[in-house]
Amino acid sequence: MAALKEARVPDIGDYSGVPVIELLVSVGDSIRRDQGLITLESDKATMEVPAPFDGVVKELKVKIGDEVAEGSAVAMIEVADDDAKSDDKAKAAQSTGKDSPKDTSDDSTKKSEQAEKAESPPAKESAKPAEASKQAPAVSAGPPRSPPVSFGAESVAPASVPYASPAVRLFARELGVDLGKVSGSARAGRITKEDVQQFVKSLMQGAASVSAAGGGAAGLSLLPWPKIDFSKFGEIESKPLSRIKKISGANLARNWAMIPHVTQHDEADITEMEAFRKGLAAESKDLKVTPLVFMIKAAVAALKKFPHFNASLDETGENLVLKKYFNIGIAVDTPDGLVVPVIRDCDKKGLLQLAAELGEISKKARDKKLGPAEMSGGCFSISSLGGIGGTGFTPIVNAPEVAILGVSKSSMKPVWNGQAFEPRLMLPLSLSYDHRVIDGADAARFTSFFAQQLTDLRRLLL
Ligand code: CAO
């Protein structure tokens, strides 16, 4: 016997009125649990709503442009009766975004497996049902988490995805306008048709009206991008940039153009820290303890000592918003591009907990499972290329933060101790900062203080 069941929007955090931008299935499609049904687009990211059970789509309850919230009906799905019964718990977990509320079993393992199932990412639109279930990656260890909606890493970015209706998107596309550069004037920063028109008008007047934490128009008047037929010079292949590269590229370009960047370079002697870390790493076999967790702790100490580094300019550019919490963004390299998940309340966590969370968010980033909440609320970012190489680089400030620390590969160097050269393990640091907020002398003090924390770990206890 088949039964008709409703698929609803699960817990999507504090979002409501989220527009549907894509329908991923049609009436009559056979679908598998976790396959994406529709795509929503919040001001932070796009997200797919996964099917809570296997079945056949009988009715779609939404269309492109509809706005939905947690609990909104998405589709009616015909499921085989057996499946319907066994899927009840998973559906409950998915539709509330919490642990299955009516789970009669006391077995917590079962509960977490169930919640994990509800968290499995949806298959790609093009994937066949059988492939879809194969593609679901293993869920990382740890407690079940909300929300259960999966987010494609290719669809998320350090800052925001432009928030506009499909009609406005179409309008912008027709005019060749990059919505990432347009400021939205409607509620919650939504971009209207008039905003696009105004943007084009100001461009035509030679002053792009790009909003900035400096409060004013950028007035950038740049040469057009060179248009070259490269095929004249040899064989070529053209590939579209991934969605994440397009989104993060727009943000990076804005931040680079709008923020007066300076990069302060320094070195930290981490000889003792590394000896301690290696011991700790050997003791914690299941946990990868890398130098980065020590840097997170040192960053917290430095942010406490220099509060204007833990700050953002407000949208007028006239006030500095000082933050009393310590959330650190970590740049993670994924096959589709760079994402910056945030580890919250780092001041309240020890090295091992930070190591566990770092491992978890890095995996989620690479598995395309980060939610927008996990990428917001950052105070200061660390971009570590230390595992790869290099002696220094210029990271771009992740607006509206005011500073970012770039870390390169440590190396053994001869250091003069006053009497002789000593081999010391030196870690290169590159702090880029917003010069509107931070002066060079403060940046030098911040970086030097940061380095001291790593050199003498006892300071982190102070
Ligand atoms: N110097 C020397 N070795 C280092 C190091 C450093 N500064 N930092 C890390 N390492 C070592 C680690 O100890 C580890 O060695 P073992 O495997 O022997 O333990 C190895 O390098 C690999 O580390 P990792 O990169 O896997 O882990 P991490 O915690 O250092 O970094 C993460 C995690 C997610 C930040 C990293 O994997 C990543 O994605 N980095 C790229 C970030 C990026 O692209 N930034 C550029 C953005 S442009 O602004």
mmCIF file of C-alpha atoms in Angstrom, residues 133-372:
data_model
loop_
_atom_site.group_PDB
_atom_site.id
_atom_site.type_symbol
_atom_site.label_atom_id
_atom_site.label_comp_id
_atom_site.label_asym_id
_atom_site.label_seq_id
_atom_site.Cartn_x
_atom_site.Cartn_y
_atom_site.Cartn_z
ATOM 1 C CA SER A 133 22.283 7.438 -1.882
ATOM 2 C CA LYS A 134 25.795 6.307 -2.730
ATOM 3 C CA GLN A 135 27.005 9.884 -2.804
ATOM 4 C CA ALA A 136 25.926 10.713 0.728
ATOM 5 C CA PRO A 137 29.211 11.132 2.564
ATOM 6 C CA ALA A 138 29.811 9.731 6.016
ATOM 7 C CA VAL A 139 28.738 12.035 8.780
ATOM 8 C CA SER A 140 31.459 13.220 11.089
ATOM 9 C CA ALA A 141 31.528 11.997 14.648
ATOM 10 C CA GLY A 142 30.039 14.122 17.378
ATOM 11 C CA PRO A 143 26.641 14.995 18.715
ATOM 12 C CA PRO A 144 23.714 15.340 16.319
ATOM 13 C CA ARG A 145 23.381 18.908 15.185
ATOM 14 C CA SER A 146 20.690 21.153 13.892
ATOM 15 C CA PRO A 147 19.895 22.300 11.239
ATOM 16 C CA PRO A 148 19.447 19.193 9.126
ATOM 17 C CA VAL A 149 19.365 21.119 5.854
ATOM 18 C CA SER A 150 22.472 20.545 3.777
ATOM 19 C CA PHE A 151 24.253 23.423 2.183
ATOM 20 C CA GLY A 152 26.492 23.098 -0.841
ATOM 21 C CA ALA A 153 29.970 24.418 -0.149
ATOM 22 C CA GLU A 154 29.904 25.698 -3.678
ATOM 23 C CA SER A 155 26.932 27.770 -2.715
ATOM 24 C CA VAL A 156 28.332 29.393 0.348
ATOM 25 C CA ALA A 157 30.752 32.185 0.884
ATOM 26 C CA PRO A 158 32.526 34.064 3.627
ATOM 27 C CA ALA A 159 30.153 36.947 3.214
ATOM 28 C CA SER A 160 26.665 37.122 1.823
ATOM 29 C CA VAL A 161 24.984 35.870 -1.309
ATOM 30 C CA PRO A 162 23.013 38.690 -2.986
ATOM 31 C CA TYR A 163 19.406 38.641 -1.823
ATOM 32 C CA ALA A 164 17.006 39.334 -4.687
ATOM 33 C CA SER A 165 13.924 37.873 -6.298
ATOM 34 C CA PRO A 166 14.222 35.786 -9.485
ATOM 35 C CA ALA A 167 12.736 38.668 -11.504
ATOM 36 C CA VAL A 168 15.394 41.040 -10.227
ATOM 37 C CA ARG A 169 18.081 38.417 -10.864
ATOM 38 C CA LEU A 170 16.857 38.062 -14.428
ATOM 39 C CA PHE A 171 16.791 41.827 -14.845
ATOM 40 C CA ALA A 172 20.355 42.084 -13.507
ATOM 41 C CA ARG A 173 21.515 39.261 -15.765
ATOM 42 C CA GLU A 174 20.037 40.990 -18.802
ATOM 43 C CA LEU A 175 21.969 44.126 -17.960
ATOM 44 C CA GLY A 176 25.122 42.190 -17.105
ATOM 45 C CA VAL A 177 25.058 43.511 -13.543
ATOM 46 C CA ASP A 178 26.834 41.526 -10.837
ATOM 47 C CA LEU A 179 24.345 41.577 -7.953
ATOM 48 C CA GLY A 180 27.206 41.032 -5.521
ATOM 49 C CA LYS A 181 28.126 44.662 -6.144
ATOM 50 C CA VAL A 182 24.654 46.108 -5.615
ATOM 51 C CA SER A 183 23.401 47.333 -2.237
ATOM 52 C CA GLY A 184 19.886 46.226 -1.362
ATOM 53 C CA SER A 185 17.599 48.941 -0.024
ATOM 54 C CA ALA A 186 14.614 46.760 0.906
ATOM 55 C CA ARG A 187 14.012 44.866 4.130
ATOM 56 C CA ALA A 188 16.955 42.675 5.216
ATOM 57 C CA GLY A 189 19.087 44.122 2.423
ATOM 58 C CA ARG A 190 16.990 42.686 -0.374
ATOM 59 C CA ILE A 191 17.958 44.076 -3.767
ATOM 60 C CA THR A 192 15.102 45.631 -5.756
ATOM 61 C CA LYS A 193 14.828 46.432 -9.460
ATOM 62 C CA GLU A 194 15.302 50.102 -8.554
ATOM 63 C CA ASP A 195 18.560 49.263 -6.759
ATOM 64 C CA VAL A 196 19.831 47.632 -9.950
ATOM 65 C CA GLN A 197 18.719 50.621 -12.020
ATOM 66 C CA GLN A 198 20.376 52.998 -9.554
ATOM 67 C CA PHE A 199 23.573 50.942 -9.671
ATOM 68 C CA VAL A 200 23.688 51.089 -13.457
ATOM 69 C CA LYS A 201 22.933 54.805 -13.384
ATOM 70 C CA SER A 202 25.768 55.520 -10.988
ATOM 71 C CA LEU A 203 28.109 53.369 -13.055
ATOM 72 C CA MET A 204 27.168 55.367 -16.105
ATOM 73 C CA GLN A 205 27.974 58.505 -14.153
ATOM 74 C CA GLY A 206 31.398 57.119 -13.444
ATOM 75 C CA ALA A 207 30.846 56.530 -9.750
ATOM 76 C CA ALA A 208 29.824 53.046 -8.818
ATOM 77 C CA SER A 209 27.526 53.191 -5.862
ATOM 78 C CA VAL A 210 29.100 50.368 -3.947
ATOM 79 C CA SER A 211 28.170 50.325 -0.300
ATOM 80 C CA ALA A 212 31.093 50.238 2.035
ATOM 81 C CA ALA A 213 31.844 50.249 5.673
ATOM 82 C CA GLY A 214 33.378 53.597 4.886
ATOM 83 C CA GLY A 215 29.906 54.962 4.414
ATOM 84 C CA GLY A 216 30.493 56.614 1.060
ATOM 85 C CA ALA A 217 30.449 55.741 -2.619
ATOM 86 C CA ALA A 218 33.619 54.220 -3.880
ATOM 87 C CA GLY A 219 33.867 56.398 -6.934
ATOM 88 C CA LEU A 220 36.024 53.780 -8.570
ATOM 89 C CA SER A 221 36.669 54.562 -12.165
ATOM 90 C CA LEU A 222 38.516 51.613 -13.589
ATOM 91 C CA LEU A 223 39.589 50.621 -17.034
ATOM 92 C CA PRO A 224 37.419 47.917 -18.569
ATOM 93 C CA TRP A 225 38.709 44.369 -18.208
ATOM 94 C CA PRO A 226 40.943 43.423 -21.177
ATOM 95 C CA LYS A 227 39.016 41.523 -23.824
ATOM 96 C CA ILE A 228 41.439 39.219 -25.541
ATOM 97 C CA ASP A 229 40.960 36.353 -27.938
ATOM 98 C CA PHE A 230 43.497 34.014 -26.344
ATOM 99 C CA SER A 231 42.893 31.376 -29.010
ATOM 100 C CA LYS A 232 44.925 33.557 -31.363
ATOM 101 C CA PHE A 233 47.982 32.552 -29.367
ATOM 102 C CA GLY A 234 47.367 28.854 -28.859
ATOM 103 C CA GLU A 235 44.929 26.179 -27.836
ATOM 104 C CA ILE A 236 42.596 27.145 -24.997
ATOM 105 C CA GLU A 237 39.717 25.742 -22.979
ATOM 106 C CA SER A 238 37.100 27.889 -21.222
ATOM 107 C CA LYS A 239 35.627 26.698 -17.915
ATOM 108 C CA PRO A 240 33.070 28.522 -15.773
ATOM 109 C CA LEU A 241 34.223 29.459 -12.276
ATOM 110 C CA SER A 242 32.540 27.509 -9.482
ATOM 111 C CA ARG A 243 29.670 29.313 -7.809
ATOM 112 C CA ILE A 244 31.678 29.707 -4.625
ATOM 113 C CA LYS A 245 34.560 31.303 -6.537
ATOM 114 C CA LYS A 246 32.160 33.736 -8.178
ATOM 115 C CA ILE A 247 30.633 34.714 -4.853
ATOM 116 C CA SER A 248 33.816 34.844 -2.831
ATOM 117 C CA GLY A 249 35.563 36.579 -5.745
ATOM 118 C CA ALA A 250 33.023 39.426 -5.650
ATOM 119 C CA ASN A 251 33.511 39.771 -1.905
ATOM 120 C CA LEU A 252 37.303 39.619 -2.125
ATOM 121 C CA ALA A 253 37.328 42.207 -4.905
ATOM 122 C CA ARG A 254 35.113 44.544 -2.876
ATOM 123 C CA ASN A 255 37.198 44.095 0.265
ATOM 124 C CA TRP A 256 40.449 44.616 -1.604
ATOM 125 C CA ALA A 257 39.158 47.728 -3.336
ATOM 126 C CA MET A 258 37.328 49.289 -0.400
ATOM 127 C CA ILE A 259 39.604 48.526 2.545
ATOM 128 C CA PRO A 260 42.965 50.257 2.780
ATOM 129 C CA HIS A 261 45.047 47.176 3.514
ATOM 130 C CA VAL A 262 48.446 47.034 5.137
ATOM 131 C CA THR A 263 50.170 43.766 5.997
ATOM 132 C CA GLN A 264 52.439 43.505 9.028
ATOM 133 C CA HIS A 265 54.951 40.642 8.892
ATOM 134 C CA ASP A 266 56.521 39.019 11.917
ATOM 135 C CA GLU A 267 57.899 35.698 13.144
ATOM 136 C CA ALA A 268 57.117 33.644 16.233
ATOM 137 C CA ASP A 269 59.627 31.327 17.848
ATOM 138 C CA ILE A 270 57.542 28.173 18.286
ATOM 139 C CA THR A 271 60.338 25.756 19.215
ATOM 140 C CA GLU A 272 58.906 24.935 22.656
ATOM 141 C CA MET A 273 55.322 25.129 21.446
ATOM 142 C CA GLU A 274 56.005 22.509 18.796
ATOM 143 C CA ALA A 275 57.657 20.156 21.303
ATOM 144 C CA PHE A 276 54.584 20.493 23.529
ATOM 145 C CA ARG A 277 52.174 20.132 20.575
ATOM 146 C CA LYS A 278 53.868 16.975 19.345
ATOM 147 C CA GLY A 279 53.555 15.425 22.806
ATOM 148 C CA LEU A 280 49.911 16.416 22.988
ATOM 149 C CA ALA A 281 49.261 15.110 19.463
ATOM 150 C CA ALA A 282 50.894 11.772 20.350
ATOM 151 C CA GLU A 283 48.688 11.473 23.465
ATOM 152 C CA SER A 284 45.508 12.366 21.557
ATOM 153 C CA LYS A 285 45.708 9.761 18.826
ATOM 154 C CA ASP A 286 42.144 10.188 17.566
ATOM 155 C CA LEU A 287 42.504 13.932 17.377
ATOM 156 C CA LYS A 288 44.631 15.929 14.961
ATOM 157 C CA VAL A 289 46.309 18.638 17.031
ATOM 158 C CA THR A 290 47.939 21.103 14.636
ATOM 159 C CA PRO A 291 49.667 24.425 15.401
ATOM 160 C CA LEU A 292 46.482 26.207 14.340
ATOM 161 C CA VAL A 293 44.676 25.554 17.632
ATOM 162 C CA PHE A 294 47.481 27.279 19.533
ATOM 163 C CA MET A 295 47.104 30.215 17.169
ATOM 164 C CA ILE A 296 43.377 30.390 17.873
ATOM 165 C CA LYS A 297 44.145 30.660 21.585
ATOM 166 C CA ALA A 298 46.858 33.264 20.961
ATOM 167 C CA ALA A 299 44.434 35.225 18.756
ATOM 168 C CA VAL A 300 41.878 35.305 21.573
ATOM 169 C CA ALA A 301 44.518 36.603 23.978
ATOM 170 C CA ALA A 302 45.584 39.278 21.475
ATOM 171 C CA LEU A 303 41.967 40.311 20.765
ATOM 172 C CA LYS A 304 41.390 40.694 24.501
ATOM 173 C CA LYS A 305 44.479 42.868 24.838
ATOM 174 C CA PHE A 306 43.691 44.943 21.710
ATOM 175 C CA PRO A 307 39.877 45.221 21.651
ATOM 176 C CA HIS A 308 39.702 47.385 18.522
ATOM 177 C CA PHE A 309 40.922 44.353 16.540
ATOM 178 C CA ASN A 310 37.771 42.559 17.730
ATOM 179 C CA ALA A 311 35.542 45.098 16.053
ATOM 180 C CA SER A 312 33.697 46.113 12.897
ATOM 181 C CA LEU A 313 32.851 49.437 11.333
ATOM 182 C CA ASP A 314 29.094 49.892 11.160
ATOM 183 C CA GLU A 315 27.416 50.602 7.832
ATOM 184 C CA THR A 316 27.870 54.361 8.223
ATOM 185 C CA GLY A 317 31.586 53.890 8.712
ATOM 186 C CA GLU A 318 31.428 56.324 11.617
ATOM 187 C CA ASN A 319 31.171 53.935 14.553
ATOM 188 C CA LEU A 320 33.275 51.034 15.647
ATOM 189 C CA VAL A 321 31.268 48.111 17.016
ATOM 190 C CA LEU A 322 33.361 46.410 19.681
ATOM 191 C CA LYS A 323 32.592 42.738 20.269
ATOM 192 C CA LYS A 324 32.740 41.056 23.647
ATOM 193 C CA TYR A 325 32.706 37.549 22.209
ATOM 194 C CA PHE A 326 35.557 35.667 20.557
ATOM 195 C CA ASN A 327 34.533 33.815 17.415
ATOM 196 C CA ILE A 328 37.398 32.941 15.092
ATOM 197 C CA GLY A 329 36.932 32.322 11.364
ATOM 198 C CA ILE A 330 39.200 29.728 9.783
ATOM 199 C CA ALA A 331 39.837 29.861 6.031
ATOM 200 C CA VAL A 332 39.374 26.362 4.661
ATOM 201 C CA ASP A 333 40.546 25.344 1.232
ATOM 202 C CA THR A 334 37.947 23.149 -0.542
ATOM 203 C CA PRO A 335 37.988 21.768 -4.086
ATOM 204 C CA ASP A 336 35.383 24.403 -5.056
ATOM 205 C CA GLY A 337 37.127 27.334 -3.407
ATOM 206 C CA LEU A 338 37.620 29.053 -0.119
ATOM 207 C CA VAL A 339 35.084 29.044 2.744
ATOM 208 C CA VAL A 340 35.435 30.559 6.194
ATOM 209 C CA PRO A 341 33.606 28.603 8.908
ATOM 210 C CA VAL A 342 33.598 30.153 12.352
ATOM 211 C CA ILE A 343 34.548 28.516 15.653
ATOM 212 C CA ARG A 344 32.484 30.170 18.353
ATOM 213 C CA ASP A 345 33.443 31.226 21.878
ATOM 214 C CA CYS A 346 37.088 30.241 21.493
ATOM 215 C CA ASP A 347 37.842 31.948 24.804
ATOM 216 C CA LYS A 348 35.803 29.284 26.581
ATOM 217 C CA LYS A 349 37.369 26.258 24.877
ATOM 218 C CA GLY A 350 40.537 24.317 25.513
ATOM 219 C CA LEU A 351 43.094 23.212 22.919
ATOM 220 C CA LEU A 352 41.647 19.720 22.525
ATOM 221 C CA GLN A 353 38.092 20.943 22.076
ATOM 222 C CA LEU A 354 39.299 23.476 19.516
ATOM 223 C CA ALA A 355 41.210 20.694 17.728
ATOM 224 C CA ALA A 356 38.043 18.589 17.599
ATOM 225 C CA GLU A 357 35.950 21.481 16.292
ATOM 226 C CA LEU A 358 38.592 22.464 13.757
ATOM 227 C CA GLY A 359 38.628 18.906 12.416
ATOM 228 C CA GLU A 360 34.845 18.876 12.291
ATOM 229 C CA ILE A 361 34.376 22.178 10.463
ATOM 230 C CA SER A 362 37.186 21.432 7.997
ATOM 231 C CA LYS A 363 35.533 18.140 7.120
ATOM 232 C CA LYS A 364 32.102 19.712 6.864
ATOM 233 C CA ALA A 365 33.513 22.431 4.603
ATOM 234 C CA ARG A 366 35.085 19.883 2.311
ATOM 235 C CA ASP A 367 31.947 17.705 2.347
ATOM 236 C CA LYS A 368 29.856 20.778 1.433
ATOM 237 C CA LYS A 369 27.838 20.482 4.601
ATOM 238 C CA LEU A 370 28.394 23.848 6.268
ATOM 239 C CA GLY A 371 25.298 25.844 7.127
ATOM 240 C CA PRO A 372 25.138 29.656 6.990
#
